[in-house]
Amino acid sequence: MILTTIIAEARRRNLRRLTLEATRMRPVFYLRHGFVAVREKAAAV
């Protein structure tokens, strides 16, 4: 899985933080992988 590979590479490089922007449709997916919601961003329509 791409996300698991990205997380593993970040750990290998001793990165302390990863950030991403997720759609409202998939927040649970990212929460399950250890990400934390910080704020909501309004999307331009």
XYZ file of N, CA and C in Angstrom:
135
model
N 0.851 -1.177 0.000
C 0.000 0.000 0.000
C 0.895 1.239 0.000
N 0.509 2.208 -0.767
C 1.327 3.416 -0.925
C 1.486 4.161 0.398
N 0.406 4.329 1.135
C 0.488 5.092 2.386
C 1.427 4.419 3.382
N 1.369 3.114 3.483
C 2.257 2.403 4.407
C 3.717 2.581 4.006
N 3.974 2.583 2.716
C 5.334 2.798 2.221
C 5.819 4.207 2.546
N 4.944 5.186 2.376
C 5.299 6.578 2.687
C 5.607 6.728 4.174
N 4.781 6.144 5.014
C 4.994 6.220 6.466
C 6.308 5.535 6.840
N 6.571 4.369 6.269
C 7.819 3.652 6.558
C 9.038 4.469 6.128
N 8.959 5.089 4.968
C 10.079 5.912 4.483
C 10.283 7.135 5.373
N 9.199 7.739 5.819
C 9.308 8.890 6.720
C 9.992 8.479 8.025
N 9.635 7.321 8.537
C 10.284 6.829 9.766
C 11.762 6.555 9.522
N 12.069 5.954 8.373
C 13.462 5.658 8.040
C 14.295 6.932 7.995
N 13.681 8.007 7.532
C 14.377 9.296 7.439
C 14.267 10.112 8.728
N 13.674 9.525 9.752
C 13.493 10.183 11.050
C 12.679 11.469 10.956
N 11.721 11.485 10.041
C 10.835 12.649 9.953
C 9.878 12.618 11.136
N 9.640 13.760 11.705
C 8.776 13.832 12.879
C 7.326 14.100 12.528
N 7.080 14.574 11.301
C 5.713 14.956 10.960
C 5.432 14.721 9.479
N 4.260 14.183 9.203
C 3.737 14.086 7.839
C 2.427 14.850 7.820
N 2.188 15.592 6.777
C 0.913 16.298 6.656
C 0.243 15.892 5.351
N -1.075 15.976 5.344
C -1.814 15.678 4.131
C -3.142 16.406 4.155
N -3.724 16.526 2.995
C -5.070 17.067 2.869
C -5.945 15.933 2.365
N -6.989 15.630 3.098
C -7.881 14.526 2.740
C -9.275 15.051 2.438
N -9.975 14.319 1.604
C -11.363 14.682 1.339
C -12.216 14.298 2.540
N -13.370 14.868 2.631
C -14.273 14.545 3.737
C -14.783 13.115 3.639
N -14.619 12.502 2.503
C -15.129 11.153 2.291
C -14.259 10.084 2.945
N -12.987 10.357 3.199
C -12.078 9.314 3.678
C -11.319 9.625 4.966
N -11.831 10.428 5.870
C -11.017 10.746 7.055
C -10.735 9.536 7.938
N -11.654 8.588 8.035
C -11.454 7.424 8.903
C -10.254 6.605 8.436
N -10.059 6.516 7.145
C -8.918 5.789 6.588
C -7.614 6.340 7.156
N -7.467 7.651 7.141
C -6.232 8.269 7.624
C -6.131 8.208 9.146
N -7.239 8.334 9.839
C -7.218 8.217 11.301
C -6.726 6.833 11.712
N -7.132 5.812 10.988
C -6.685 4.447 11.287
C -5.178 4.281 11.117
N -4.580 5.119 10.311
C -3.137 5.040 10.079
C -2.359 6.002 10.968
N -3.019 6.571 11.969
C -2.321 7.389 12.945
C -2.333 8.883 12.696
N -2.980 9.319 11.618
C -3.075 10.755 11.360
C -4.127 11.367 12.277
N -3.993 12.650 12.554
C -4.902 13.367 13.443
C -5.465 14.566 12.692
N -6.780 14.748 12.793
C -7.402 15.917 12.157
C -7.037 17.162 12.949
N -6.498 18.157 12.264
C -6.089 19.395 12.917
C -7.116 20.486 12.666
N -7.555 20.592 11.427
C -8.572 21.586 11.081
C -9.222 21.192 9.766
N -10.376 21.763 9.530
C -11.050 21.554 8.258
C -10.742 22.723 7.341
N -10.604 22.423 6.085
C -10.297 23.447 5.091
C -11.463 23.501 4.105
N -11.972 24.695 3.872
C -13.077 24.849 2.926
C -12.567 24.611 1.509
N -13.343 23.875 0.747
C -12.969 23.591 -0.639
C -13.657 24.573 -1.570
N -12.918 25.045 -2.548
C -13.502 25.935 -3.553
C -14.363 25.112 -4.499
N -15.523 25.642 -4.809
C -16.435 24.914 -5.701
C -16.535 25.628 -7.020
